[in-house]
């Protein structure tokens, strides 16, 4: 009964983890590439205009990039943030559900409710740890 939602949830977690690792690898490679491009630009400028001029040009370019980033941050902080989306009340906070749960617990008694909750948690744990069925198995049923 819970096989499909659990499999979807596991797939989403797997996809998010792989995307995060891939993004980190891509960011690290981009930083290394930027370092090599800066070194190449420095060497080209140094050969053409001299080492001091090349260092000043690259320093000016990075200072300009830093100033642009600071301006973007300042502008973004001055903008009004969008209002938060309306929150839905939790399903367990429904008064009718709470009243029904209290009535069931009174009817069954404290020990039976505790046992039912523990058995339900065990079954849910078993269902969450079970591997999803293959597509072939579901068609043969």
N, CA, C and O of each residue as an XYZ file, in Angstrom:
564
protein
N       0.827     -1.191      0.000
C       0.000      0.000      0.000
C       0.875      1.260      0.000
O       0.564      2.242     -0.674
N       1.961      1.218      0.758
C       2.832      2.390      0.845
C       4.060      2.266     -0.050
O       4.963      3.099      0.024
N       4.107      1.242     -0.890
C       5.305      1.009     -1.708
C       5.603      2.169     -2.641
O       6.750      2.607     -2.735
N       4.592      2.670     -3.329
C       4.819      3.732     -4.310
C       5.232      5.042     -3.641
O       6.207      5.648     -4.087
N       4.542      5.520     -2.584
C       4.999      6.767     -1.957
C       6.397      6.648     -1.347
O       7.186      7.591     -1.409
N       6.698      5.498     -0.765
C       8.020      5.322     -0.160
C       9.090      5.297     -1.245
O      10.157      5.888     -1.082
N       8.806      4.611     -2.352
C       9.770      4.566     -3.457
C       9.972      5.963     -4.042
O      11.097      6.339     -4.368
N       8.895      6.730     -4.176
C       9.028      8.109     -4.677
C       9.858      8.961     -3.736
O      10.690      9.752     -4.179
N       9.635      8.803     -2.436
C      10.379      9.569     -1.439
C      11.863      9.207     -1.481
O      12.721     10.088     -1.436
N      12.161      7.914     -1.568
C      13.556      7.479     -1.659
C      14.203      8.008     -2.932
O      15.366      8.412     -2.914
N      13.462      8.009     -4.035
C      13.992      8.519     -5.308
C      14.302     10.009     -5.198
O      15.335     10.465     -5.688
N      13.418     10.767     -4.561
C      13.651     12.206     -4.403
C      14.884     12.477     -3.544
O      15.675     13.368     -3.857
N      15.049     11.725     -2.479
C      16.220     11.900     -1.623
C      17.492     11.546     -2.388
O      18.493     12.258     -2.303
N      17.448     10.444     -3.135
C      18.606     10.020     -3.925
C      18.953     11.076     -4.968
O      20.124     11.408     -5.153
N      17.948     11.597     -5.641
C      18.171     12.621     -6.659
C      18.746     13.898     -6.042
O      19.653     14.506     -6.611
N      18.226     14.305     -4.888
C      18.731     15.509     -4.228
C      20.184     15.331     -3.798
O      20.993     16.248     -3.940
N      20.512     14.168     -3.278
C      21.882     13.907     -2.836
C      22.844     13.905     -4.019
O      23.911     14.517     -3.955
N      22.472     13.220     -5.095
C      23.335     13.181     -6.274
C      23.473     14.563     -6.909
O      24.551     14.919     -7.384
N      22.399     15.340     -6.921
C      22.463     16.695     -7.473
C      23.379     17.581     -6.642
O      24.132     18.386     -7.189
N      23.318     17.435     -5.332
C      24.171     18.234     -4.455
C      25.639     17.896     -4.659
O      26.477     18.790     -4.770
N      25.949     16.619     -4.707
C      27.341     16.212     -4.916
C      27.824     16.669     -6.286
O      28.944     17.165     -6.412
N      26.999     16.510     -7.306
C      27.366     16.966     -8.645
C      27.583     18.471     -8.703
O      28.503     18.945     -9.369
N      26.750     19.210     -8.017
C      26.910     20.656     -7.966
C      28.188     21.070     -7.263
O      28.848     22.021     -7.680
N      28.541     20.358     -6.196
C      29.779     20.676     -5.480
C      31.002     20.380     -6.348
O      31.963     21.149     -6.351
N      30.966     19.270     -7.079
C      32.077     18.938     -7.971
C      32.190     19.985     -9.073
O      33.292     20.418     -9.410
N      31.047     20.395     -9.637
C      31.053     21.407    -10.694
C      31.572     22.751    -10.168
O      32.318     23.438    -10.866
N      31.187     23.127     -8.955
C      31.668     24.384     -8.380
C      33.177     24.346     -8.141
O      33.875     25.324     -8.408
N      33.675     23.227     -7.643
C      35.119     23.103     -7.417
C      35.878     23.168     -8.739
O      36.914     23.827     -8.826
N      35.371     22.491     -9.768
C      36.027     22.528    -11.076
C      35.988     23.935    -11.668
O      36.949     24.371    -12.301
N      34.887     24.637    -11.464
C      34.788     26.005    -11.972
C      35.789     26.921    -11.270
O      36.380     27.791    -11.911
N      35.989     26.739     -9.960
C      36.967     27.555     -9.244
C      38.392     27.274     -9.721
O      39.190     28.200     -9.869
N      38.712     26.011     -9.960
C      40.043     25.676    -10.471
C      40.235     26.275    -11.861
O      41.293     26.827    -12.164
N      39.204     26.162    -12.708
C      39.292     26.734    -14.057
C      39.465     28.248    -13.989
O      40.253     28.815    -14.746
N      38.737     28.903    -13.093
C      38.876     30.355    -12.938
C      40.297     30.708    -12.515
O      40.852     31.701    -12.986
N      40.885     29.918    -11.643
C      42.270     30.160    -11.224
C      43.242     30.056    -12.390
O      44.138     30.888    -12.535
N      43.065     29.035    -13.220
C      43.939     28.895    -14.379
C      43.727     30.022    -15.392
O      44.691     30.515    -15.977
N      42.484     30.428    -15.600
C      42.226     31.534    -16.527
C      42.841     32.835    -16.019
O      43.387     33.618    -16.796
N      42.749     33.059    -14.708
C      43.365     34.262    -14.137
C      44.887     34.207    -14.277
O      45.521     35.216    -14.583
N      45.469     33.028    -14.052
C      46.920     32.890    -14.200
C      47.332     33.134    -15.652
O      48.327     33.811    -15.913
N      46.575     32.588    -16.585
C      46.890     32.792    -18.006
C      46.752     34.266    -18.390
O      47.585     34.808    -19.118
N      45.698     34.903    -17.897
C      45.522     36.329    -18.197
C      46.649     37.146    -17.594
O      47.144     38.080    -18.224
N      47.058     36.807    -16.383
C      48.160     37.522    -15.754
C      49.453     37.353    -16.559
O      50.168     38.325    -16.804
N      49.747     36.115    -16.969
C      50.968     35.881    -17.745
C      50.939     36.628    -19.082
O      51.952     37.179    -19.513
N      49.786     36.644    -19.728
C      49.666     37.355    -21.008
C      49.858     38.862    -20.820
O      50.570     39.520    -21.579
N      49.184     39.395    -19.760
C      49.325     40.830    -19.491
C      50.753     41.164    -19.060
O      51.283     42.213    -19.428
N      51.370     40.283    -18.289
C      52.742     40.538    -17.835
C      53.713     40.537    -19.008
O      54.647     41.338    -19.051
N      53.489     39.634    -19.957
C      54.370     39.601    -21.125
C      54.154     40.822    -22.016
O      55.085     41.294    -22.669
N      52.955     41.318    -22.039
C      52.634     42.430    -22.935
C      52.905     43.794    -22.301
O      53.470     44.677    -22.946
N      52.493     43.975    -21.000
C      52.575     45.298    -20.361
C      53.482     45.341    -19.139
O      53.804     46.431    -18.664
N      53.902     44.203    -18.617
C      54.729     44.180    -17.414
C      53.942     43.579    -16.249
O      52.712     43.573    -16.246
N      54.687     43.072    -15.260
C      54.066     42.365    -14.141
C      53.248     43.291    -13.244
O      52.170     42.912    -12.787
N      53.743     44.487    -12.991
C      53.020     45.407    -12.104
C      51.707     45.835    -12.742
O      50.675     45.868    -12.073
N      51.737     46.158    -14.006
C      50.513     46.566    -14.700
C      49.516     45.408    -14.736
O      48.318     45.619    -14.546
N      49.998     44.192    -14.978
C      49.109     43.029    -15.015
C      48.456     42.810    -13.648
O      47.261     42.525    -13.572
N      49.225     42.940    -12.581
C      48.667     42.769    -11.239
C      47.644     43.850    -10.925
O      46.614     43.569    -10.312
N      47.917     45.088    -11.338
C      46.963     46.177    -11.099
C      45.673     45.975    -11.894
O      44.581     46.229    -11.384
N      45.797     45.522    -13.131
C      44.595     45.290    -13.946
C      43.737     44.198    -13.329
O      42.528     44.376    -13.180
N      44.343     43.063    -12.964
C      43.566     41.976    -12.363
C      42.983     42.385    -11.009
O      41.851     42.025    -10.686
N      43.751     43.135    -10.221
C      43.215     43.634     -8.952
C      42.017     44.546     -9.172
O      41.037     44.480     -8.431
N      42.095     45.401    -10.197
C      40.973     46.290    -10.509
C      39.740     45.514    -10.968
O      38.615     45.852    -10.600
N      39.959     44.473    -11.773
C      38.825     43.664    -12.250
C      38.135     42.981    -11.070
O      36.907     42.992    -10.982
N      38.910     42.388    -10.165
C      38.301     41.711     -9.019
C      37.677     42.695     -8.032
O      36.682     42.370     -7.384
N      38.245     43.886     -7.910
C      37.618     44.913     -7.065
C      36.279     45.342     -7.657
O      35.308     45.538     -6.926
N      36.227     45.487     -8.979
C      34.971     45.842     -9.653
C      33.923     44.746     -9.443
O      32.761     45.048     -9.170
N      34.323     43.478     -9.567
C      33.390     42.379     -9.318
C      32.875     42.397     -7.875
O      31.692     42.157     -7.631
N      33.758     42.681     -6.934
C      33.344     42.740     -5.524
C      32.360     43.890     -5.291
O      31.382     43.729     -4.561
N      32.614     45.049     -5.909
C      31.700     46.181     -5.755
C      30.333     45.879     -6.361
O      29.306     46.254     -5.794
N      30.314     45.211     -7.497
C      29.030     44.846     -8.110
C      28.267     43.890     -7.194
O      27.056     44.025     -7.021
N      28.976     42.928     -6.610
C      28.327     41.983     -5.697
C      27.771     42.696     -4.465
O      26.676     42.375     -4.004
N      28.516     43.657     -3.936
C      28.041     44.411     -2.772
C      26.804     45.227     -3.140
O      25.851     45.288     -2.363
N      26.809     45.849     -4.311
C      25.637     46.618     -4.745
C      24.406     45.733     -4.903
O      23.300     46.129     -4.535
N      24.595     44.553     -5.444
C      23.464     43.632     -5.590
C      22.918     43.247     -4.227
O      21.702     43.198     -4.042
N      23.790     42.974     -3.274
C      23.341     42.610     -1.929
C      22.589     43.766     -1.279
O      21.549     43.556     -0.656
N      23.108     44.986     -1.420
C      22.446     46.157     -0.821
C      21.069     46.366     -1.446
O      20.101     46.638     -0.736
N      20.978     46.241     -2.750
C      19.684     46.420     -3.420
C      18.706     45.330     -2.987
O      17.532     45.609     -2.743
N      19.185     44.097     -2.894
C      18.304     43.000     -2.489
C      17.812     43.166     -1.056
O      16.683     42.783     -0.749
N      18.636     43.727     -0.172
C      18.217     43.918      1.224
C      17.190     45.027      1.352
O      16.376     45.008      2.275
N      17.212     46.001      0.437
C      16.251     47.102      0.506
C      14.878     46.703     -0.012
O      13.876     47.319      0.353
N      14.819     45.683     -0.854
C      13.535     45.236     -1.384
C      12.728     44.563     -0.284
O      13.274     43.901      0.599
N      11.427     44.749     -0.357
C      10.549     44.105      0.621
C      10.476     42.619      0.318
O      10.279     42.229     -0.833
N      10.633     41.790      1.333
C      10.516     40.348      1.075
C       9.064     39.992      0.768
O       8.150     40.643      1.274
N       8.845     38.983     -0.043
C       7.466     38.590     -0.339
C       6.807     38.027      0.907
O       7.484     37.452      1.760
N       5.510     38.183      1.022
C       4.841     37.652      2.212
C       4.915     36.128      2.211
O       4.899     35.496      1.155
N       4.997     35.550      3.400
C       5.074     34.085      3.458
C       3.765     33.468      2.976
O       2.704     34.076      3.115
N       3.832     32.280      2.418
C       2.595     31.635      1.964
C       1.719     31.285      3.149
O       2.227     31.056      4.247
N       0.420     31.241      2.949
C      -0.458     30.904      4.083
C      -0.180     29.477      4.549
O       0.001     28.560      3.748
N      -0.152     29.329      5.847
C       0.155     28.018      6.423
C      -1.123     27.222      6.598
O      -2.143     27.731      7.062
N      -1.038     25.967      6.216
C      -2.160     25.068      6.449
C      -2.012     24.488      7.849
O      -0.904     24.224      8.316
N      -3.130     24.298      8.495
C      -3.050     23.693      9.819
C      -2.722     22.213      9.657
O      -3.113     21.574      8.681
N      -2.016     21.703     10.608
C      -1.609     20.309     10.560
C      -2.826     19.402     10.707
O      -3.793     19.745     11.387
N      -2.763     18.243     10.062
C      -3.909     17.333     10.107
C      -4.164     16.820     11.516
O      -5.298     16.495     11.868
N      -3.099     16.747     12.330
C      -3.291     16.236     13.689
C      -3.854     17.299     14.629
O      -4.227     16.986     15.759
N      -3.919     18.554     14.176
C      -4.474     19.618     15.007
C      -5.978     19.784     14.782
O      -6.588     20.678     15.369
N      -6.576     18.956     13.959
C      -8.011     19.015     13.696
C      -8.769     18.597     14.955
O      -8.543     17.499     15.464
N      -9.664     19.443     15.471
C     -10.370     19.105     16.715
C     -11.203     17.829     16.601
O     -11.313     17.074     17.567
N     -11.788     17.585     15.434
C     -12.593     16.372     15.283
C     -11.712     15.130     15.369
O     -12.101     14.129     15.971
N     -10.538     15.196     14.774
C      -9.617     14.061     14.829
C      -9.128     13.827     16.261
O      -9.037     12.687     16.716
N      -8.815     14.917     16.964
C      -8.367     14.771     18.356
C      -9.481     14.191     19.235
O      -9.220     13.359     20.104
N     -10.716     14.631     19.008
C     -11.828     14.100     19.790
C     -12.028     12.615     19.495
O     -12.277     11.823     20.404
N     -11.918     12.246     18.224
C     -12.069     10.830     17.872
C     -10.940      9.999     18.486
O     -11.183      8.892     18.968
N      -9.716     10.515     18.475
C      -8.589      9.790     19.065
C      -8.783      9.613     20.568
O      -8.494      8.548     21.115
N      -9.273     10.657     21.233
C      -9.532     10.542     22.672
C     -10.628      9.527     22.956
O     -10.537      8.763     23.917
N     -11.660      9.518     22.126
C     -12.750      8.569     22.317
C     -12.275      7.138     22.107
O     -12.660      6.237     22.852
N     -11.436      6.925     21.092
C     -10.890      5.586     20.847
C     -10.012      5.152     22.011
O     -10.079      4.000     22.440
N      -9.190      6.060     22.528
C      -8.311      5.696     23.641
C      -9.113      5.398     24.907
O      -8.730      4.528     25.690
N     -10.215      6.106     25.115
C     -11.058      5.809     26.279
C     -11.740      4.453     26.116
O     -11.864      3.682     27.067
N     -12.183      4.178     24.873
C     -12.893      2.925     24.631
C     -11.958      1.726     24.767
O     -12.305      0.740     25.416
N     -10.783      1.805     24.165
C      -9.861      0.669     24.176
C      -9.082      0.539     25.479
O      -8.729     -0.569     25.881
N      -8.822      1.618     26.114
C      -8.016      1.583     27.320
C      -6.571      1.930     27.009
O      -6.128      1.866     25.862
N      -5.851      2.298     28.056
C      -4.484      2.804     27.895
C      -3.520      1.739     27.360
O      -2.701      2.027     26.487
N      -3.614      0.538     27.870
C      -2.674     -0.513     27.471
C      -2.874     -0.926     26.021
O      -1.900     -1.122     25.293
N      -4.109     -1.059     25.597
C      -4.377     -1.469     24.214
C      -3.953     -0.389     23.222
O      -3.424     -0.706     22.157
N      -4.178      0.874     23.554
C      -3.772      1.961     22.659
C      -2.252      1.994     22.539
O      -1.713      2.161     21.445
N      -1.569      1.836     23.662
C      -0.102      1.818     23.632
C       0.400      0.661     22.771
O       1.318      0.829     21.968
N      -0.201     -0.503     22.943
C       0.191     -1.662     22.139
C      -0.080     -1.408     20.657
O       0.760     -1.728     19.816
N      -1.227     -0.843     20.331
C      -1.571     -0.569     18.931
C      -0.598      0.436     18.311
O      -0.206      0.283     17.155
N      -0.210      1.458     19.069
C       0.742      2.455     18.560
C       2.103      1.809     18.316
O       2.734      2.069     17.291
N       2.561      0.977     19.241
C       3.856      0.315     19.072
C       3.855     -0.655     17.898
O       4.829     -0.716     17.148
N       2.773     -1.415     17.728
C       2.681     -2.329     16.589
C       2.623     -1.533     15.284
O       3.250     -1.922     14.299
N       1.888     -0.440     15.266
C       1.829      0.411     14.071
C       3.191      0.989     13.720
O       3.560      1.046     12.547
N       3.944      1.420     14.737
C       5.294      1.948     14.485
C       6.205      0.860     13.942
O       7.017      1.122     13.054
N       6.082     -0.363     14.464
C       6.879     -1.480     13.967
C       6.552     -1.779     12.503
O       7.455     -1.952     11.684
N       5.269     -1.839     12.180
C       4.862     -2.120     10.801
C       5.337     -1.013      9.868
O       5.821     -1.295      8.772
N       5.207      0.224     10.283
C       5.672      1.337      9.462
C       7.181      1.273      9.259
O       7.663      1.541      8.158
N       7.931      0.924     10.294
C       9.378      0.771     10.160
C       9.746     -0.338      9.192
O      10.674     -0.191      8.396
N       9.020     -1.451      9.257
C       9.286     -2.549      8.324
C       8.971     -2.113      6.899
O       9.733     -2.415      5.981
N       7.867     -1.412      6.700
C       7.500     -0.954      5.357
C       8.504      0.051      4.807
O       8.785      0.042      3.608
N       9.047      0.911      5.653
C      10.011      1.906      5.180
C      11.345      1.277      4.813
O      12.038      1.790      3.935
N      11.722      0.186      5.456
C      13.019     -0.441      5.192
C      12.966     -1.501      4.098
O      14.008     -2.017      3.693
N      11.786     -1.831      3.618
C      11.659     -2.837      2.570
C      12.046     -2.247      1.221
O      11.674     -1.112      0.923
N      12.779     -2.985      0.403
C      13.107     -2.460     -0.923
C      11.855     -2.423     -1.796
O      10.976     -3.271     -1.644
N      11.761     -1.451     -2.708
C      10.570     -1.377     -3.566
C      10.521     -2.563     -4.519
O      11.553     -3.107     -4.912
N       9.300     -2.953     -4.883
C       9.133     -4.076     -5.797
C       9.520     -3.681     -7.204
O       9.426     -2.513     -7.581
N       9.954     -4.655     -7.976
C      10.281     -4.435     -9.377
C       8.983     -4.314    -10.166
O       7.927     -4.737     -9.695
N       9.059     -3.735    -11.370
C       7.889     -3.567    -12.215
C       7.329     -4.921    -12.655
O       6.122     -5.045    -12.863
N       8.192     -5.945    -12.800
C       7.740     -7.271    -13.241
C       6.837     -7.901    -12.200
O       5.845     -8.543    -12.544
N       7.176     -7.719    -10.900
C       6.413     -8.327     -9.819
C       5.003     -7.771     -9.740
O       4.058     -8.517     -9.479
N       4.845     -6.470     -9.963
C       3.527     -5.858     -9.820
C       2.613     -6.261    -10.972
O       1.393     -6.260    -10.803
N       3.162     -6.606    -12.143
C       2.326     -6.985    -13.278
C       1.850     -8.426    -13.153
O       0.793     -8.767    -13.684
N       2.603     -9.279    -12.467
C       2.232    -10.685    -12.358
C       1.148    -10.932    -11.323
O       0.551    -12.009    -11.311
N       0.867     -9.936    -10.430
C      -0.167    -10.103     -9.388
C      -1.553    -10.071     -9.965
O      -2.531    -10.196     -9.228
